[in-house]
mmCIF file of C-alpha atoms in Angstrom:
data_model
loop_
_atom_site.group_PDB
_atom_site.id
_atom_site.type_symbol
_atom_site.label_atom_id
_atom_site.label_comp_id
_atom_site.label_asym_id
_atom_site.label_seq_id
_atom_site.Cartn_x
_atom_site.Cartn_y
_atom_site.Cartn_z
ATOM 1 C CA MET A 13 -21.752 -36.969 -48.729
ATOM 2 C CA ASN A 14 -18.434 -38.736 -48.638
ATOM 3 C CA ASP A 15 -16.403 -39.414 -51.754
ATOM 4 C CA THR A 16 -14.348 -42.454 -52.582
ATOM 5 C CA THR A 17 -11.047 -42.109 -54.415
ATOM 6 C CA ILE A 18 -10.053 -44.813 -56.838
ATOM 7 C CA LEU A 19 -7.908 -45.083 -59.934
ATOM 8 C CA PRO A 20 -9.469 -44.858 -63.397
ATOM 9 C CA ARG A 21 -9.530 -47.701 -65.875
ATOM 10 C CA THR A 22 -7.888 -46.055 -68.860
ATOM 11 C CA GLY A 23 -5.433 -47.149 -71.475
ATOM 12 C CA ARG A 24 -2.535 -44.934 -70.318
ATOM 13 C CA LEU A 25 0.003 -45.778 -67.678
ATOM 14 C CA ASP A 26 0.220 -42.190 -66.418
ATOM 15 C CA ALA A 27 -3.532 -42.065 -65.888
ATOM 16 C CA HIS A 28 -3.235 -44.598 -63.054
ATOM 17 C CA LEU A 29 -1.225 -42.039 -61.087
ATOM 18 C CA ALA A 30 -4.032 -39.463 -61.086
ATOM 19 C CA PRO A 31 -6.911 -40.249 -58.707
ATOM 20 C CA VAL A 32 -10.475 -39.552 -59.709
ATOM 21 C CA VAL A 33 -13.513 -39.124 -57.524
ATOM 22 C CA ILE A 34 -16.576 -41.344 -57.662
ATOM 23 C CA LYS A 35 -19.686 -40.122 -55.939
ATOM 24 C CA ASP A 36 -21.581 -42.187 -53.420
ATOM 25 C CA GLY A 37 -24.494 -42.202 -55.880
ATOM 26 C CA LYS A 38 -22.884 -45.197 -57.552
ATOM 27 C CA SER A 39 -23.145 -47.102 -54.282
ATOM 28 C CA LEU A 40 -26.834 -46.214 -54.211
ATOM 29 C CA TYR A 41 -27.272 -47.618 -57.728
ATOM 30 C CA ALA A 42 -25.488 -50.795 -56.650
ATOM 31 C CA TRP A 43 -27.860 -51.247 -53.701
ATOM 32 C CA LEU A 44 -30.875 -50.643 -55.937
ATOM 33 C CA TRP A 45 -29.668 -53.266 -58.410
ATOM 34 C CA LEU A 46 -29.093 -55.675 -55.533
ATOM 35 C CA LEU A 47 -32.658 -55.133 -54.311
ATOM 36 C CA VAL A 48 -33.979 -55.761 -57.828
ATOM 37 C CA LEU A 49 -32.001 -58.995 -58.088
ATOM 38 C CA ALA A 50 -33.194 -60.108 -54.657
ATOM 39 C CA ALA A 51 -36.818 -59.590 -55.731
ATOM 40 C CA ILE A 52 -36.573 -61.588 -58.969
ATOM 41 C CA PRO A 53 -37.690 -64.965 -57.488
ATOM 42 C CA TRP A 54 -40.895 -63.320 -56.270
ATOM 43 C CA VAL A 55 -41.882 -61.899 -59.658
ATOM 44 C CA GLY A 56 -40.246 -64.280 -62.151
ATOM 45 C CA SER A 57 -41.343 -67.771 -63.116
ATOM 46 C CA GLU A 58 -39.385 -70.868 -62.190
ATOM 47 C CA TYR A 59 -38.447 -71.325 -65.852
ATOM 48 C CA TRP A 60 -36.850 -67.878 -66.029
ATOM 49 C CA ILE A 61 -34.929 -68.491 -62.832
ATOM 50 C CA ASN A 62 -33.590 -71.927 -63.794
ATOM 51 C CA ALA A 63 -33.056 -71.440 -67.520
ATOM 52 C CA ILE A 64 -32.072 -67.774 -67.800
ATOM 53 C CA ILE A 65 -31.202 -65.935 -64.586
ATOM 54 C CA ILE A 66 -29.037 -68.648 -62.984
ATOM 55 C CA PRO A 67 -26.864 -69.303 -66.105
ATOM 56 C CA PHE A 68 -26.619 -65.530 -66.617
ATOM 57 C CA LEU A 69 -25.136 -65.034 -63.140
ATOM 58 C CA ILE A 70 -22.717 -67.957 -63.505
ATOM 59 C CA LEU A 71 -21.524 -66.815 -66.931
ATOM 60 C CA ALA A 72 -21.057 -63.291 -65.562
ATOM 61 C CA LEU A 73 -18.875 -64.734 -62.783
ATOM 62 C CA ALA A 74 -16.836 -66.723 -65.319
ATOM 63 C CA GLY A 75 -16.472 -63.611 -67.461
ATOM 64 C CA MET A 76 -15.266 -61.722 -64.406
ATOM 65 C CA GLY A 77 -12.537 -64.287 -63.897
ATOM 66 C CA LEU A 78 -11.287 -63.977 -67.472
ATOM 67 C CA ASN A 79 -11.653 -60.183 -67.418
ATOM 68 C CA LEU A 80 -9.379 -59.904 -64.393
ATOM 69 C CA LEU A 81 -6.727 -61.716 -66.404
ATOM 70 C CA THR A 82 -7.277 -60.238 -69.857
ATOM 71 C CA GLY A 83 -9.013 -56.921 -69.312
ATOM 72 C CA TYR A 84 -6.997 -55.808 -66.284
ATOM 73 C CA ALA A 85 -3.700 -57.721 -66.439
ATOM 74 C CA GLY A 86 -3.518 -57.853 -70.244
ATOM 75 C CA GLN A 87 -2.799 -61.612 -70.444
ATOM 76 C CA THR A 88 -4.584 -63.516 -73.206
ATOM 77 C CA SER A 89 -6.135 -66.902 -72.492
ATOM 78 C CA LEU A 90 -8.267 -69.470 -74.283
ATOM 79 C CA GLY A 91 -8.287 -71.959 -71.421
ATOM 80 C CA SER A 92 -11.303 -70.677 -69.483
ATOM 81 C CA GLY A 93 -13.335 -73.825 -70.092
ATOM 82 C CA GLY A 94 -10.496 -76.016 -68.850
ATOM 83 C CA PHE A 95 -10.152 -74.083 -65.589
ATOM 84 C CA MET A 96 -13.933 -74.238 -65.102
ATOM 85 C CA ALA A 97 -13.638 -78.021 -65.514
ATOM 86 C CA VAL A 98 -10.897 -78.154 -62.882
ATOM 87 C CA GLY A 99 -13.145 -76.375 -60.387
ATOM 88 C CA ALA A 100 -16.103 -78.638 -61.183
ATOM 89 C CA PHE A 101 -14.233 -81.954 -61.022
ATOM 90 C CA ALA A 102 -12.261 -80.911 -57.929
ATOM 91 C CA THR A 103 -15.482 -79.932 -56.157
ATOM 92 C CA TYR A 104 -16.993 -83.278 -57.120
ATOM 93 C CA ALA A 105 -13.973 -85.092 -55.665
ATOM 94 C CA PHE A 106 -14.265 -83.179 -52.381
ATOM 95 C CA LEU A 107 -17.990 -83.967 -52.202
ATOM 96 C CA THR A 108 -17.798 -87.674 -53.046
ATOM 97 C CA HIS A 109 -14.435 -88.780 -51.639
ATOM 98 C CA LEU A 110 -14.011 -86.497 -48.630
ATOM 99 C CA HIS A 111 -17.726 -85.807 -47.997
ATOM 100 C CA LEU A 112 -17.141 -82.120 -47.326
ATOM 101 C CA SER A 113 -19.949 -79.590 -47.114
ATOM 102 C CA PHE A 114 -21.008 -77.908 -50.343
ATOM 103 C CA PRO A 115 -19.642 -74.374 -49.607
ATOM 104 C CA VAL A 116 -16.296 -75.768 -48.424
ATOM 105 C CA ALA A 117 -16.035 -78.075 -51.445
ATOM 106 C CA ILE A 118 -16.670 -75.200 -53.863
ATOM 107 C CA PHE A 119 -14.092 -72.997 -52.131
ATOM 108 C CA LEU A 120 -11.473 -75.758 -52.205
ATOM 109 C CA GLY A 121 -12.362 -76.532 -55.819
ATOM 110 C CA GLY A 122 -11.685 -72.898 -56.632
ATOM 111 C CA LEU A 123 -8.333 -73.116 -54.850
ATOM 112 C CA ILE A 124 -7.370 -76.214 -56.865
ATOM 113 C CA ALA A 125 -8.307 -74.346 -60.046
ATOM 114 C CA ALA A 126 -6.172 -71.407 -58.856
ATOM 115 C CA LEU A 127 -3.213 -73.746 -58.320
ATOM 116 C CA VAL A 128 -3.610 -75.231 -61.803
ATOM 117 C CA GLY A 129 -3.965 -71.729 -63.253
ATOM 118 C CA LEU A 130 -0.801 -70.669 -61.469
ATOM 119 C CA ILE A 131 1.097 -73.585 -63.027
ATOM 120 C CA PHE A 132 -0.149 -72.825 -66.526
ATOM 121 C CA GLY A 133 0.511 -69.140 -65.906
ATOM 122 C CA LEU A 134 4.232 -69.722 -65.455
ATOM 123 C CA PRO A 135 4.932 -69.398 -69.214
ATOM 124 C CA SER A 136 3.618 -65.805 -69.038
ATOM 125 C CA ALA A 137 6.968 -64.874 -67.484
ATOM 126 C CA LYS A 138 8.701 -65.712 -70.770
ATOM 127 C CA ILE A 139 6.089 -65.384 -73.528
ATOM 128 C CA LYS A 140 3.167 -63.118 -74.256
ATOM 129 C CA GLY A 141 0.622 -62.207 -76.896
ATOM 130 C CA PHE A 142 -0.107 -64.851 -79.518
ATOM 131 C CA TYR A 143 2.310 -67.385 -78.005
ATOM 132 C CA LEU A 144 0.710 -67.092 -74.575
ATOM 133 C CA MET A 145 -2.705 -67.583 -76.167
ATOM 134 C CA VAL A 146 -1.465 -70.780 -77.834
ATOM 135 C CA SER A 147 -0.055 -71.929 -74.485
ATOM 136 C CA SER A 148 -3.441 -71.444 -72.814
ATOM 137 C CA LEU A 149 -5.098 -73.283 -75.704
ATOM 138 C CA ALA A 150 -2.776 -76.218 -75.044
ATOM 139 C CA ALA A 151 -3.838 -76.101 -71.388
ATOM 140 C CA GLN A 152 -7.485 -76.340 -72.487
ATOM 141 C CA PHE A 153 -6.860 -79.482 -74.555
ATOM 142 C CA LEU A 154 -4.616 -81.039 -71.919
ATOM 143 C CA LEU A 155 -7.162 -80.571 -69.124
ATOM 144 C CA GLU A 156 -9.940 -82.019 -71.279
ATOM 145 C CA TRP A 157 -7.768 -85.070 -72.014
ATOM 146 C CA VAL A 158 -6.906 -85.588 -68.333
ATOM 147 C CA PHE A 159 -10.531 -85.588 -67.190
ATOM 148 C CA VAL A 160 -11.505 -88.057 -69.912
ATOM 149 C CA LYS A 161 -8.471 -90.330 -69.565
ATOM 150 C CA PHE A 162 -8.611 -90.947 -65.809
ATOM 151 C CA PRO A 163 -11.978 -92.327 -64.587
ATOM 152 C CA TRP A 164 -11.182 -91.457 -60.954
ATOM 153 C CA PHE A 165 -12.180 -87.867 -61.639
ATOM 154 C CA TYR A 166 -15.763 -88.874 -62.451
ATOM 155 C CA ASN A 167 -15.842 -91.675 -59.828
ATOM 156 C CA TYR A 168 -15.676 -94.431 -62.469
ATOM 157 C CA SER A 169 -19.127 -93.564 -63.799
ATOM 158 C CA SER A 170 -20.083 -95.492 -66.942
ATOM 159 C CA SER A 171 -21.358 -92.273 -68.530
ATOM 160 C CA ALA A 172 -18.127 -90.369 -67.743
ATOM 161 C CA THR A 173 -20.153 -87.596 -66.107
ATOM 162 C CA ILE A 174 -20.325 -86.053 -62.662
ATOM 163 C CA SER A 175 -23.691 -85.599 -60.978
ATOM 164 C CA SER A 176 -24.810 -83.228 -58.285
ATOM 165 C CA PRO A 177 -25.638 -84.772 -54.901
ATOM 166 C CA SER A 178 -28.282 -83.246 -52.655
ATOM 167 C CA ILE A 179 -27.226 -79.650 -52.097
ATOM 168 C CA GLU A 180 -27.254 -78.256 -48.592
ATOM 169 C CA VAL A 181 -25.766 -74.948 -47.465
ATOM 170 C CA PHE A 182 -25.299 -74.580 -43.718
ATOM 171 C CA GLY A 183 -27.892 -77.302 -43.153
ATOM 172 C CA LEU A 184 -30.495 -75.719 -45.449
ATOM 173 C CA ASP A 185 -31.766 -77.521 -48.552
ATOM 174 C CA ILE A 186 -31.342 -75.271 -51.600
ATOM 175 C CA SER A 187 -32.598 -77.706 -54.234
ATOM 176 C CA SER A 188 -35.535 -75.409 -55.064
ATOM 177 C CA ALA A 189 -35.248 -72.747 -57.773
ATOM 178 C CA GLN A 190 -35.351 -69.940 -55.208
ATOM 179 C CA GLY A 191 -32.769 -71.650 -52.994
ATOM 180 C CA LYS A 192 -30.355 -72.130 -55.885
ATOM 181 C CA TYR A 193 -30.868 -68.571 -57.054
ATOM 182 C CA TYR A 194 -30.180 -66.944 -53.692
ATOM 183 C CA TRP A 195 -27.117 -69.136 -53.140
ATOM 184 C CA ILE A 196 -25.651 -68.189 -56.525
ATOM 185 C CA LEU A 197 -26.602 -64.540 -56.017
ATOM 186 C CA GLY A 198 -24.771 -64.504 -52.686
ATOM 187 C CA VAL A 199 -21.634 -66.057 -54.194
ATOM 188 C CA VAL A 200 -21.666 -63.706 -57.195
ATOM 189 C CA VAL A 201 -22.220 -60.596 -55.063
ATOM 190 C CA LEU A 202 -19.402 -61.581 -52.697
ATOM 191 C CA LEU A 203 -16.903 -62.331 -55.470
ATOM 192 C CA THR A 204 -17.937 -59.198 -57.377
ATOM 193 C CA TRP A 205 -17.285 -57.089 -54.281
ATOM 194 C CA ILE A 206 -13.878 -58.752 -53.892
ATOM 195 C CA ALA A 207 -13.074 -58.166 -57.584
ATOM 196 C CA ILE A 208 -14.017 -54.477 -57.382
ATOM 197 C CA ASN A 209 -11.809 -53.923 -54.348
ATOM 198 C CA LEU A 210 -9.026 -55.990 -55.883
ATOM 199 C CA THR A 211 -8.954 -53.864 -59.037
ATOM 200 C CA ARG A 212 -8.797 -50.712 -56.902
ATOM 201 C CA SER A 213 -5.967 -52.084 -54.762
ATOM 202 C CA GLN A 214 -2.244 -51.941 -55.387
ATOM 203 C CA THR A 215 -2.488 -55.369 -57.011
ATOM 204 C CA GLY A 216 -5.064 -54.102 -59.493
ATOM 205 C CA ARG A 217 -2.977 -51.020 -60.271
ATOM 206 C CA ASN A 218 0.018 -53.276 -60.901
ATOM 207 C CA TRP A 219 -2.043 -55.385 -63.304
ATOM 208 C CA MET A 220 -3.212 -52.339 -65.244
ATOM 209 C CA ALA A 221 0.317 -50.955 -65.432
ATOM 210 C CA ILE A 222 1.539 -54.281 -66.845
ATOM 211 C CA ARG A 223 -1.360 -54.333 -69.287
ATOM 212 C CA ASP A 224 -0.475 -50.864 -70.573
ATOM 213 C CA MET A 225 3.300 -51.421 -70.814
ATOM 214 C CA ASP A 226 5.073 -54.173 -68.926
ATOM 215 C CA THR A 227 8.524 -52.714 -69.582
ATOM 216 C CA ALA A 228 7.571 -49.401 -67.998
ATOM 217 C CA ALA A 229 5.931 -51.276 -65.120
ATOM 218 C CA ALA A 230 9.187 -53.119 -64.438
ATOM 219 C CA VAL A 231 11.108 -49.822 -64.515
ATOM 220 C CA ILE A 232 8.949 -48.313 -61.773
ATOM 221 C CA GLY A 233 9.522 -51.330 -59.529
ATOM 222 C CA ILE A 234 6.530 -53.595 -60.205
ATOM 223 C CA ARG A 235 7.268 -57.327 -59.979
ATOM 224 C CA VAL A 236 5.944 -58.106 -63.449
ATOM 225 C CA ASN A 237 6.313 -61.899 -63.483
ATOM 226 C CA HIS A 238 4.873 -62.245 -59.968
ATOM 227 C CA SER A 239 1.869 -60.068 -60.861
ATOM 228 C CA LYS A 240 1.185 -61.983 -64.082
ATOM 229 C CA ILE A 241 1.218 -65.360 -62.328
ATOM 230 C CA LEU A 242 -1.001 -63.983 -59.545
ATOM 231 C CA ALA A 243 -3.472 -62.786 -62.182
ATOM 232 C CA PHE A 244 -3.648 -66.310 -63.624
ATOM 233 C CA ALA A 245 -4.267 -67.768 -60.158
ATOM 234 C CA VAL A 246 -7.015 -65.292 -59.228
ATOM 235 C CA SER A 247 -8.664 -65.645 -62.631
ATOM 236 C CA SER A 248 -8.634 -69.440 -62.395
ATOM 237 C CA PHE A 249 -10.156 -69.315 -58.899
ATOM 238 C CA TYR A 250 -13.142 -67.361 -60.231
ATOM 239 C CA LEU A 251 -13.452 -69.687 -63.219
ATOM 240 C CA GLY A 252 -13.202 -72.756 -60.973
ATOM 241 C CA VAL A 253 -16.008 -71.536 -58.720
ATOM 242 C CA ALA A 254 -18.104 -70.711 -61.791
ATOM 243 C CA GLY A 255 -17.488 -74.210 -63.187
ATOM 244 C CA ALA A 256 -18.596 -75.843 -59.937
ATOM 245 C CA LEU A 257 -21.757 -73.742 -59.843
ATOM 246 C CA TRP A 258 -22.414 -74.532 -63.508
ATOM 247 C CA VAL A 259 -22.499 -78.272 -62.781
ATOM 248 C CA PHE A 260 -23.899 -78.593 -59.280
ATOM 249 C CA VAL A 261 -26.444 -75.773 -59.287
ATOM 250 C CA TYR A 262 -27.404 -75.200 -62.923
ATOM 251 C CA LEU A 263 -26.975 -78.393 -64.965
ATOM 252 C CA GLY A 264 -27.163 -81.043 -62.236
ATOM 253 C CA SER A 265 -24.805 -83.334 -64.162
ATOM 254 C CA ALA A 266 -22.150 -82.722 -66.796
ATOM 255 C CA GLY A 267 -19.137 -84.168 -68.535
ATOM 256 C CA VAL A 268 -15.970 -82.733 -69.985
ATOM 257 C CA GLN A 269 -17.866 -81.677 -73.114
ATOM 258 C CA SER A 270 -19.627 -79.030 -71.022
ATOM 259 C CA PHE A 271 -16.268 -77.252 -70.652
ATOM 260 C CA SER A 272 -14.945 -77.593 -74.174
ATOM 261 C CA LEU A 273 -13.184 -74.957 -76.253
ATOM 262 C CA GLN A 274 -16.589 -73.633 -77.240
ATOM 263 C CA ARG A 275 -17.161 -72.681 -73.588
ATOM 264 C CA SER A 276 -13.833 -70.845 -73.558
ATOM 265 C CA PHE A 277 -14.859 -68.858 -76.627
ATOM 266 C CA GLN A 278 -18.216 -68.083 -75.032
ATOM 267 C CA ILE A 279 -16.497 -66.587 -71.970
ATOM 268 C CA LEU A 280 -14.168 -64.630 -74.254
ATOM 269 C CA PHE A 281 -17.153 -63.264 -76.210
ATOM 270 C CA ILE A 282 -18.717 -62.099 -72.942
ATOM 271 C CA ILE A 283 -15.799 -59.866 -71.982
ATOM 272 C CA ILE A 284 -15.254 -58.541 -75.522
ATOM 273 C CA ILE A 285 -18.900 -57.608 -76.044
ATOM 274 C CA GLY A 286 -19.488 -56.473 -72.454
ATOM 275 C CA GLY A 287 -16.240 -54.578 -72.079
ATOM 276 C CA LEU A 288 -12.597 -55.348 -71.364
ATOM 277 C CA GLY A 289 -11.418 -53.927 -68.053
ATOM 278 C CA SER A 290 -14.950 -53.432 -66.730
ATOM 279 C CA ILE A 291 -16.664 -55.278 -63.873
ATOM 280 C CA SER A 292 -20.137 -54.234 -65.006
ATOM 281 C CA GLY A 293 -19.240 -55.293 -68.545
ATOM 282 C CA ASN A 294 -19.194 -58.930 -67.437
ATOM 283 C CA PHE A 295 -22.872 -58.766 -66.506
ATOM 284 C CA ILE A 296 -23.756 -56.853 -69.675
ATOM 285 C CA GLY A 297 -21.924 -59.360 -71.866
ATOM 286 C CA ALA A 298 -23.439 -62.344 -70.040
ATOM 287 C CA ALA A 299 -26.917 -60.849 -70.426
ATOM 288 C CA PHE A 300 -26.319 -60.349 -74.152
ATOM 289 C CA ILE A 301 -25.043 -63.907 -74.624
ATOM 290 C CA THR A 302 -27.983 -65.330 -72.647
ATOM 291 C CA LEU A 303 -30.787 -63.243 -74.144
ATOM 292 C CA LEU A 304 -29.759 -63.092 -77.820
ATOM 293 C CA PRO A 305 -30.920 -66.678 -78.637
ATOM 294 C CA LEU A 306 -34.241 -65.948 -76.925
ATOM 295 C CA ALA A 307 -34.624 -62.696 -78.852
ATOM 296 C CA LEU A 308 -33.920 -64.413 -82.178
ATOM 297 C CA ASP A 309 -36.414 -67.164 -81.366
ATOM 298 C CA PHE A 310 -39.022 -64.553 -80.409
ATOM 299 C CA VAL A 311 -38.521 -62.700 -83.700
ATOM 300 C CA SER A 312 -38.758 -65.981 -85.598
ATOM 301 C CA GLN A 313 -41.997 -66.951 -83.875
ATOM 302 C CA THR A 314 -43.523 -63.480 -84.140
ATOM 303 C CA LEU A 315 -42.571 -62.352 -87.642
ATOM 304 C CA PHE A 316 -42.086 -65.644 -89.450
ATOM 305 C CA ALA A 317 -44.507 -67.891 -87.527
ATOM 306 C CA GLY A 318 -41.660 -70.203 -86.537
ATOM 307 C CA MET A 319 -40.850 -71.084 -90.161
ATOM 308 C CA VAL A 320 -37.152 -70.276 -89.771
ATOM 309 C CA ASP A 321 -35.114 -73.420 -89.209
ATOM 310 C CA ALA A 322 -33.292 -73.745 -85.874
ATOM 311 C CA GLY A 323 -30.002 -74.269 -87.699
ATOM 312 C CA VAL A 324 -30.491 -71.002 -89.581
ATOM 313 C CA LEU A 325 -31.149 -69.171 -86.313
ATOM 314 C CA GLN A 326 -27.961 -70.625 -84.862
ATOM 315 C CA ASN A 327 -25.978 -69.433 -87.881
ATOM 316 C CA ILE A 328 -27.539 -65.968 -87.572
ATOM 317 C CA GLN A 329 -26.514 -65.924 -83.919
ATOM 318 C CA LYS A 330 -22.918 -66.796 -84.841
ATOM 319 C CA PHE A 331 -22.917 -64.101 -87.529
ATOM 320 C CA ILE A 332 -24.108 -61.483 -85.021
ATOM 321 C CA PHE A 333 -21.472 -62.534 -82.483
ATOM 322 C CA GLY A 334 -18.705 -62.437 -85.085
ATOM 323 C CA THR A 335 -19.741 -59.041 -86.436
ATOM 324 C CA LEU A 336 -20.013 -57.492 -82.983
ATOM 325 C CA ILE A 337 -16.664 -58.891 -81.844
ATOM 326 C CA ILE A 338 -14.883 -57.455 -84.894
ATOM 327 C CA TRP A 339 -16.622 -54.102 -84.458
ATOM 328 C CA PHE A 340 -15.898 -53.833 -80.732
ATOM 329 C CA LEU A 341 -12.259 -54.870 -81.122
ATOM 330 C CA ILE A 342 -11.747 -52.181 -83.788
ATOM 331 C CA LYS A 343 -14.008 -49.355 -82.629
ATOM 332 C CA GLU A 344 -14.668 -49.802 -78.914
ATOM 333 C CA PRO A 345 -12.512 -52.309 -76.974
ATOM 334 C CA GLU A 346 -14.320 -51.356 -73.768
ATOM 335 C CA GLY A 347 -17.533 -52.820 -75.176
ATOM 336 C CA ILE A 348 -21.151 -52.088 -74.399
ATOM 337 C CA ALA A 349 -20.207 -50.855 -70.927
ATOM 338 C CA ARG A 350 -18.348 -47.888 -72.472
ATOM 339 C CA LEU A 351 -21.183 -47.196 -74.907
ATOM 340 C CA LEU A 352 -23.657 -47.026 -72.032
ATOM 341 C CA THR A 353 -21.338 -44.747 -70.049
ATOM 342 C CA ASN A 354 -20.995 -42.406 -73.025
ATOM 343 C CA ALA A 355 -24.752 -42.398 -73.562
ATOM 344 C CA ARG A 356 -25.355 -41.578 -69.879
ATOM 345 C CA SER A 357 -22.835 -38.730 -70.054
ATOM 346 C CA ARG A 358 -24.533 -37.268 -73.123
ATOM 347 C CA LEU A 359 -27.993 -37.555 -71.620
ATOM 348 C CA SER A 360 -26.811 -35.769 -68.478
ATOM 349 C CA VAL A 361 -26.194 -32.583 -70.503
ATOM 350 C CA TRP A 362 -29.035 -32.945 -73.013
ATOM 351 C CA PRO A 363 -30.295 -30.836 -74.813
ATOM 352 C CA LEU A 364 -27.057 -28.839 -74.659
ATOM 353 C CA ARG A 365 -24.289 -29.505 -77.164
ATOM 354 C CA PHE A 366 -21.959 -32.380 -76.421
#
């Protein structure tokens, strides 16, 4: 059995200099999960695919984009929704004005989002922390204003929305639930594989060194400003692709309000609850965000015969999110992903002391 050497995701700069060994068993688990995901359309209903599984995968991809920036590079951002909007509206422009194929339009839309993210990432060379967060918040509001102010972006539609044309991938119609699911699954798997290898590369090690202590990173020869701006570009590419998928595969039509500040907070909640600096944490956080409303509704219907008002359930959901975010930020910044890893480590030696 061959071993793969990578660098650990820890909170110390010196830890990145000591390689650790990951067994090939993790690759086996990854393949098993991939097989399970590939089998979902054959065992799940169309409702579950369209209303739960597809948004879960897209939100996990969006969380991955923000996590690369915040969890790995240590740069705060509240502009995730705005960069998703850039990817969606750019893809729509490529589809309607240039009549490009759907995969090419999404890729180019992601590149446009990366370019916009690079521009708004320039302030990271001079400011950081709270001030950088405010700068990204300004980007969110500015991008929303641009897409509302100029009708060209939504092709002068009276409803100020963009709608999905017939979707074909390499000549195949993917308008069915299974077609959409497998297309999104393929995109998410590919970008996840790229993200994993990126975080294990020299670029990823540079990001983690900057996250831990940018001054020390500069001393050892890392181009801090260049790495920060690159992190913004890569993050925005992922968010742009996720935004395009959100409109053209999941919703079918959307306006700027679909990428408001609330969407940015939702993506931020995903990486905080799932785990900062963790690829698997993006999927865990997205699953939690997607399934919690369903779980609360199930409890309401089962225990209270549906007598709990929908507004009360929504407030309970916000209370749970707020409580968990505060707890994770104080007690476990690496989120549910770290809790599961600790639980697996303890179970591996049970019933011995640990």
